[in-house]
Amino acid sequence: MTTPFTMDANYRPFHPNPRKPTYVPPPGAVDAHCHVFGPGEEFPYAPERKYTPCDAPKETLFALRDFLGFDKNVIVQASCHGRDNAAMVDALDASGGKAKGVAVVRYDIGDDELKALDEAGVRGVRFNFVKRLVDATPRENYLRVAEKIAPLGWHIVVYFEAPDLAGLTPFLTSLPGKIVVDHMGRPDVGKGVNDPDFQRFVRLLAEHENIWVKVTCPERLTVAGPPYDDVVPFQRTLVERFPDRVLWGTDWPHPNMTWIVPDDGELVDLIPRIAPTPELQQKLLVDNPNRLYWPAR
Ligand code: 0GY
């Protein structure tokens, strides 16, 4: 059967043949930000989606995990699947305990549904504020979700763009529990690490110990292109300043990359530049994600 979905004309599929990285991650390393897409014939894309991707199924993700030398994945629900977490949960089920998930849920989700997601390995919800990806959600709906997930000990992943940080800060700092910011809050890397906007983000982390950050997506943030010399200082600043609250991920299958199709092996080889000592690498890749996603319960 052919897929009922045709990917967008300008959509660029993930790299078909990434290189084997030279850097070898430590045992137990976690790719803490990646997605599964479809396949569309089995897990239809959401009617309200803003893009139709290339299918990126769990088998391909798990093969990439092994090829890159990682042990586990955190699979984040992407906007093209809306609030239907079935493809993500199916991947968790098939992972043999090697994947945990971050879901997107309705504000009126029932306790039984939440419990089923928890049993499948979901450990957080994602609030997406990026306007090109989702329609706006009322803040009170987010607050209701935050209240519902609190008893489960889940955390909240937030995705926003740098210009929205100032307006969002009162809301973000009012949320209970741990907050994880996607892709460093998407700084404008052309302005350098001393830019007041990035420094405001650093201060937010310094002042709120419940806020974590993913030092992800050099390929999405770069102005200069590979080897991402313009993004590495941002990642390294955060890893060195907040070594116990940083996470790393590939962002495979890299939705909406209109310019660069990143080589995942090249992204892995950036890790020693982002986290220059074995101790920092151990925290970034092993200790922090395992503490957040595989805690003893
Ligand atoms: C990412 C980034 C993007 C897309 C999504 O949910 C999504 O569709 O997160 C993006 O387009 O910036 O984390 O994959």
Short mmCIF file of C-alpha atoms in Angstrom, two decimals, residues 22-291:
data_model
loop_
_atom_site.label_atom_id
_atom_site.label_comp_id
_atom_site.label_asym_id
_atom_site.label_seq_id
_atom_site.Cartn_x
_atom_site.Cartn_y
_atom_site.Cartn_z
CA THR A 22 34.91 9.36 15.26
CA TYR A 23 33.68 10.32 18.73
CA VAL A 24 32.50 7.31 20.76
CA PRO A 25 29.81 8.22 23.32
CA PRO A 26 30.16 6.75 26.83
CA PRO A 27 28.13 3.64 27.73
CA GLY A 28 24.51 4.53 28.51
CA ALA A 29 24.49 7.62 26.27
CA VAL A 30 21.06 9.02 25.39
CA ASP A 31 19.94 10.86 22.25
CA ALA A 32 17.49 13.03 24.20
CA HIS A 33 15.73 14.79 21.35
CA CYS A 34 14.48 12.93 18.28
CA HIS A 35 11.18 12.11 16.63
CA VAL A 36 9.36 9.39 14.71
CA PHE A 37 7.15 10.34 11.77
CA GLY A 38 4.47 7.87 10.68
CA PRO A 39 4.66 5.86 8.58
CA GLY A 40 1.67 7.86 7.41
CA GLU A 41 -0.32 4.83 6.28
CA GLU A 42 -0.18 3.37 9.79
CA PHE A 43 -0.04 6.55 11.89
CA PRO A 44 -1.76 9.33 9.93
CA TYR A 45 -0.42 12.86 10.19
CA ALA A 46 -2.66 15.33 12.02
CA PRO A 47 -5.24 17.27 10.00
CA GLU A 48 -4.10 20.49 11.73
CA ARG A 49 -0.38 19.97 10.89
CA LYS A 50 1.63 22.78 9.35
CA TYR A 51 3.90 20.50 7.32
CA THR A 52 3.82 16.99 5.88
CA PRO A 53 7.18 15.28 6.39
CA CYS A 54 8.92 12.31 4.89
CA ASP A 55 8.07 9.16 6.89
CA ALA A 56 10.75 8.52 9.53
CA PRO A 57 9.82 5.25 11.24
CA LYS A 58 11.05 3.74 14.48
CA GLU A 59 13.17 1.06 12.79
CA THR A 60 15.26 3.73 11.08
CA LEU A 61 15.62 5.67 14.33
CA PHE A 62 16.75 2.60 16.27
CA ALA A 63 19.26 1.65 13.55
CA LEU A 64 20.66 5.20 13.65
CA ARG A 65 20.91 5.04 17.46
CA ASP A 66 23.05 1.90 17.21
CA PHE A 67 25.12 3.22 14.30
CA LEU A 68 25.96 6.46 16.15
CA GLY A 69 26.94 4.55 19.31
CA PHE A 70 24.05 5.58 21.54
CA ASP A 71 22.19 3.41 24.00
CA LYS A 72 18.79 5.05 24.26
CA ASN A 73 16.41 7.65 22.80
CA VAL A 74 13.97 10.24 24.07
CA ILE A 75 11.27 10.55 21.43
CA VAL A 76 9.52 13.91 21.40
CA GLN A 77 6.04 14.20 19.91
CA ALA A 78 6.29 16.46 16.86
CA SER A 79 3.66 18.92 15.69
CA CYS A 80 2.92 16.99 12.47
CA HIS A 81 1.29 14.30 14.66
CA GLY A 82 -0.71 16.84 16.67
CA ARG A 83 -2.03 15.40 19.94
CA ASP A 84 -2.20 11.83 18.65
CA ASN A 85 0.78 10.20 20.33
CA ALA A 86 0.24 6.76 18.75
CA ALA A 87 3.38 6.67 16.57
CA MET A 88 5.56 7.78 19.48
CA VAL A 89 3.97 5.28 21.88
CA ASP A 90 4.33 2.50 19.30
CA ALA A 91 8.06 3.30 19.11
CA LEU A 92 8.36 3.25 22.92
CA ASP A 93 6.61 -0.14 22.99
CA ALA A 94 9.00 -1.53 20.37
CA SER A 95 12.14 -0.15 22.01
CA GLY A 96 12.53 -2.78 24.73
CA GLY A 97 12.88 -0.08 27.38
CA LYS A 98 15.46 1.86 25.36
CA ALA A 99 13.20 4.82 24.65
CA LYS A 100 11.16 7.24 26.73
CA GLY A 101 8.73 9.80 25.38
CA VAL A 102 7.52 13.37 25.59
CA ALA A 103 3.85 13.72 24.61
CA VAL A 104 1.57 16.51 23.48
CA VAL A 105 -1.81 16.17 25.16
CA ARG A 106 -5.25 17.77 25.25
CA TYR A 107 -5.97 19.93 28.30
CA ASP A 108 -8.95 17.72 29.08
CA ILE A 109 -7.04 14.43 28.85
CA GLY A 110 -8.38 11.83 31.26
CA ASP A 111 -6.39 10.34 34.12
CA ASP A 112 -6.66 6.87 32.53
CA GLU A 113 -5.12 8.15 29.28
CA LEU A 114 -2.31 9.82 31.22
CA LYS A 115 -1.70 6.63 33.17
CA ALA A 116 -1.48 4.63 29.93
CA LEU A 117 1.07 7.11 28.53
CA ASP A 118 3.05 6.89 31.75
CA GLU A 119 3.08 3.09 31.57
CA ALA A 120 4.28 3.30 27.96
CA GLY A 121 7.27 5.37 29.08
CA VAL A 122 6.15 8.97 28.62
CA ARG A 123 7.90 11.20 31.13
CA GLY A 124 6.95 14.70 29.98
CA VAL A 125 4.69 16.93 27.91
CA ARG A 126 5.70 19.48 25.32
CA PHE A 127 4.32 23.01 25.11
CA ASN A 128 5.10 24.37 21.65
CA PHE A 129 4.97 28.16 21.22
CA VAL A 130 6.53 28.29 17.74
CA LYS A 131 3.92 30.00 15.60
CA ARG A 132 4.92 28.43 12.28
CA LEU A 133 4.37 24.97 13.83
CA VAL A 134 1.18 25.21 15.86
CA ASP A 135 -1.94 27.28 16.46
CA ALA A 136 -1.89 29.16 19.76
CA THR A 137 -3.05 27.33 22.88
CA PRO A 138 -4.62 29.33 25.75
CA ARG A 139 -2.28 29.57 28.73
CA GLU A 140 -4.97 28.25 31.09
CA ASN A 141 -5.07 25.03 29.06
CA TYR A 142 -1.34 24.61 29.55
CA LEU A 143 -1.78 25.25 33.28
CA ARG A 144 -4.43 22.54 33.47
CA VAL A 145 -2.04 20.10 31.80
CA ALA A 146 0.73 21.12 34.21
CA GLU A 147 -1.58 20.39 37.16
CA LYS A 148 -2.62 17.01 35.74
CA ILE A 149 0.91 15.75 35.13
CA ALA A 150 2.34 16.91 38.48
CA PRO A 151 1.34 13.75 40.39
CA LEU A 152 3.14 11.63 37.77
CA GLY A 153 6.41 13.50 38.28
CA TRP A 154 6.62 14.39 34.58
CA HIS A 155 8.41 17.49 33.36
CA ILE A 156 7.46 20.12 30.77
CA VAL A 157 9.43 20.65 27.56
CA VAL A 158 9.01 24.11 26.04
CA TYR A 159 9.80 25.14 22.49
CA PHE A 160 9.88 28.86 21.69
CA GLU A 161 11.94 31.33 19.67
CA ALA A 162 14.31 33.88 21.25
CA PRO A 163 12.14 36.98 20.66
CA ASP A 164 9.33 35.32 22.64
CA LEU A 165 11.42 34.68 25.78
CA ALA A 166 10.77 37.99 27.53
CA GLY A 167 6.99 37.70 27.12
CA LEU A 168 6.96 34.04 28.15
CA THR A 169 9.21 34.33 31.19
CA PRO A 170 6.47 35.06 33.80
CA PHE A 171 4.52 32.07 32.52
CA LEU A 172 7.53 29.74 32.37
CA THR A 173 8.66 30.66 35.86
CA SER A 174 5.16 30.08 37.20
CA LEU A 175 5.10 26.46 36.01
CA PRO A 176 5.64 23.77 38.63
CA GLY A 177 8.29 21.07 38.36
CA LYS A 178 11.15 20.74 35.91
CA ILE A 179 11.11 22.72 32.65
CA VAL A 180 13.32 21.73 29.70
CA VAL A 181 13.95 24.33 26.99
CA ASP A 182 14.36 23.03 23.45
CA HIS A 183 17.29 24.09 21.28
CA MET A 184 18.75 26.66 23.73
CA GLY A 185 15.69 28.88 23.25
CA ARG A 186 16.72 29.34 19.60
CA PRO A 187 19.27 32.19 20.03
CA ASP A 188 20.23 34.42 17.12
CA VAL A 189 23.77 33.04 16.84
CA GLY A 190 24.79 35.79 14.45
CA LYS A 191 24.82 38.13 17.47
CA GLY A 192 27.34 36.10 19.51
CA VAL A 193 27.12 34.79 23.08
CA ASN A 194 27.35 38.23 24.66
CA ASP A 195 24.14 39.35 23.01
CA PRO A 196 21.71 40.64 25.71
CA ASP A 197 18.99 38.23 24.57
CA PHE A 198 21.20 35.18 25.09
CA GLN A 199 22.51 36.60 28.34
CA ARG A 200 18.90 37.01 29.49
CA PHE A 201 18.40 33.31 28.80
CA VAL A 202 21.56 32.43 30.75
CA ARG A 203 20.25 34.51 33.67
CA LEU A 204 16.92 32.71 33.54
CA LEU A 205 18.76 29.40 33.99
CA ALA A 206 21.00 30.83 36.70
CA GLU A 207 18.01 32.10 38.67
CA HIS A 208 15.78 29.02 38.26
CA GLU A 209 17.32 25.70 39.13
CA ASN A 210 14.29 23.82 37.84
CA ILE A 211 15.01 24.94 34.25
CA TRP A 212 17.08 22.62 32.06
CA VAL A 213 18.20 23.15 28.47
CA LYS A 214 18.84 21.06 25.37
CA VAL A 215 22.08 22.10 23.67
CA THR A 216 20.70 20.88 20.38
CA CYS A 217 20.23 21.93 16.76
CA PRO A 218 23.44 23.61 15.58
CA GLU A 219 22.20 22.77 12.07
CA ARG A 220 18.98 24.71 12.69
CA LEU A 221 20.58 27.72 14.37
CA THR A 222 23.73 28.20 12.31
CA VAL A 223 24.25 31.12 10.00
CA ALA A 224 27.71 30.00 8.87
CA GLY A 225 26.80 26.34 8.17
CA PRO A 226 28.89 23.24 8.96
CA PRO A 227 31.08 22.75 10.97
CA TYR A 228 28.85 25.03 13.06
CA ASP A 229 31.61 27.18 14.56
CA ASP A 230 29.04 29.91 15.21
CA VAL A 231 26.82 27.68 17.38
CA VAL A 232 29.42 25.75 19.40
CA PRO A 233 30.18 28.69 21.77
CA PHE A 234 26.51 28.86 22.75
CA GLN A 235 26.36 25.14 23.47
CA ARG A 236 29.66 25.15 25.34
CA THR A 237 28.69 28.16 27.46
CA LEU A 238 25.59 26.34 28.69
CA VAL A 239 27.34 22.99 29.24
CA GLU A 240 30.13 24.57 31.28
CA ARG A 241 27.85 26.86 33.27
CA PHE A 242 25.02 24.36 33.94
CA PRO A 243 26.66 20.91 33.63
CA ASP A 244 23.92 19.13 35.60
CA ARG A 245 20.99 20.58 33.61
CA VAL A 246 21.95 20.08 29.97
CA LEU A 247 20.77 17.45 27.48
CA TRP A 248 21.98 16.57 23.98
CA GLY A 249 20.09 15.14 21.00
CA THR A 250 20.29 14.71 17.26
CA ASP A 251 16.82 16.12 16.42
CA TRP A 252 16.59 13.33 13.82
CA PRO A 253 14.80 13.32 11.33
CA HIS A 254 15.39 17.09 11.31
CA PRO A 255 12.00 18.44 10.21
CA ASN A 256 11.77 21.63 8.20
CA MET A 257 15.42 21.95 7.29
CA THR A 258 15.27 23.96 4.11
CA TRP A 259 18.99 24.69 3.81
CA ILE A 260 21.16 22.03 5.45
CA VAL A 261 20.48 18.29 5.52
CA PRO A 262 22.62 17.50 8.56
CA ASP A 263 24.89 14.48 8.70
CA ASP A 264 24.10 12.92 12.09
CA GLY A 265 27.65 11.55 12.37
CA GLU A 266 28.98 15.08 12.02
CA LEU A 267 26.62 16.25 14.78
CA VAL A 268 27.95 13.54 17.11
CA ASP A 269 31.52 14.56 16.33
CA LEU A 270 30.72 18.05 17.64
CA ILE A 271 30.18 16.71 21.17
CA PRO A 272 33.82 17.02 22.35
CA ARG A 273 33.78 20.67 21.24
CA ILE A 274 30.56 21.32 23.17
CA ALA A 275 31.57 19.31 26.26
CA PRO A 276 35.37 19.32 26.26
CA THR A 277 36.08 16.93 29.15
CA PRO A 278 35.03 13.31 29.78
CA GLU A 279 33.27 14.47 32.97
CA LEU A 280 31.14 16.99 31.08
CA GLN A 281 30.37 14.42 28.37
CA GLN A 282 29.30 11.88 31.01
CA LYS A 283 26.87 14.39 32.55
CA LEU A 284 25.52 15.64 29.20
CA LEU A 285 25.01 12.27 27.55
CA VAL A 286 24.50 9.82 30.42
CA ASP A 287 23.90 11.16 33.92
CA ASN A 288 21.48 14.01 33.15
CA PRO A 289 19.14 12.24 30.69
CA ASN A 290 19.12 9.06 32.75
CA ARG A 291 18.25 11.03 35.88
#
